[in-house]
Amino acid sequence: MGVLRIVLQIVFIIICIGLTVLVLMQEGKSAGLGAISGAAETYWGKNKGRSMEGKLVKITKYLAIGFMALAIILNLNVF
């Protein structure tokens, strides 16, 4: 069981590094007042899920879920 714990810890570290890099790659959400005037209803605003920014957000969500799941599993001390 010790080998499985080491493998999970290595995967956990890789997810931590990937999550940090992805968060730093994303643009800031400083469109606060621009969204009020309707600037968000442009072509790029409607198709945000298909853009690179949308892909980064999706990957970040999946890595965050993996991070939380592995953190809980490693904290259970079953291995």
mmCIF file of C-alpha atoms in Angstrom, residues 23-63:
data_model
loop_
_atom_site.group_PDB
_atom_site.id
_atom_site.type_symbol
_atom_site.label_atom_id
_atom_site.label_comp_id
_atom_site.label_asym_id
_atom_site.label_seq_id
_atom_site.Cartn_x
_atom_site.Cartn_y
_atom_site.Cartn_z
ATOM 1 C CA VAL A 23 -4.659 29.859 -12.985
ATOM 2 C CA LEU A 24 -1.724 32.121 -13.799
ATOM 3 C CA MET A 25 -2.335 31.736 -17.556
ATOM 4 C CA GLN A 26 -5.939 32.952 -17.357
ATOM 5 C CA GLU A 27 -6.906 36.543 -17.968
ATOM 6 C CA GLY A 28 -8.282 38.706 -15.203
ATOM 7 C CA LYS A 29 -12.022 39.198 -14.945
ATOM 8 C CA SER A 30 -11.842 42.991 -15.109
ATOM 9 C CA ALA A 31 -14.829 43.407 -17.440
ATOM 10 C CA GLY A 32 -16.990 44.494 -14.519
ATOM 11 C CA LEU A 33 -18.458 47.763 -15.824
ATOM 12 C CA GLY A 34 -18.099 46.766 -19.484
ATOM 13 C CA ALA A 35 -20.556 43.933 -18.974
ATOM 14 C CA ILE A 36 -23.217 46.372 -17.759
ATOM 15 C CA SER A 37 -23.235 48.349 -20.995
ATOM 16 C CA GLY A 38 -23.653 45.235 -23.131
ATOM 17 C CA ALA A 39 -20.047 44.777 -24.207
ATOM 18 C CA ALA A 40 -20.227 41.117 -23.187
ATOM 19 C CA GLU A 41 -22.771 40.374 -25.926
ATOM 20 C CA THR A 42 -20.168 40.356 -28.680
ATOM 21 C CA TYR A 43 -19.288 37.341 -30.785
ATOM 22 C CA TRP A 44 -16.418 36.429 -28.462
ATOM 23 C CA GLY A 45 -18.631 36.763 -25.399
ATOM 24 C CA LYS A 46 -21.204 34.343 -26.812
ATOM 25 C CA ASN A 47 -18.654 31.748 -27.940
ATOM 26 C CA LYS A 48 -16.384 31.946 -24.917
ATOM 27 C CA GLY A 49 -16.630 28.187 -24.271
ATOM 28 C CA ARG A 50 -15.014 27.435 -27.627
ATOM 29 C CA SER A 51 -12.119 29.837 -27.213
ATOM 30 C CA MET A 52 -8.786 29.145 -25.550
ATOM 31 C CA GLU A 53 -9.982 30.991 -22.445
ATOM 32 C CA GLY A 54 -13.011 28.704 -22.218
ATOM 33 C CA LYS A 55 -10.821 25.620 -22.518
ATOM 34 C CA LEU A 56 -8.533 26.891 -19.768
ATOM 35 C CA VAL A 57 -11.536 27.401 -17.491
ATOM 36 C CA LYS A 58 -12.810 23.861 -18.160
ATOM 37 C CA ILE A 59 -9.400 22.286 -17.559
ATOM 38 C CA THR A 60 -9.032 24.324 -14.369
ATOM 39 C CA LYS A 61 -12.376 23.023 -13.097
ATOM 40 C CA TYR A 62 -11.399 19.404 -13.751
ATOM 41 C CA LEU A 63 -7.997 19.830 -12.108
#
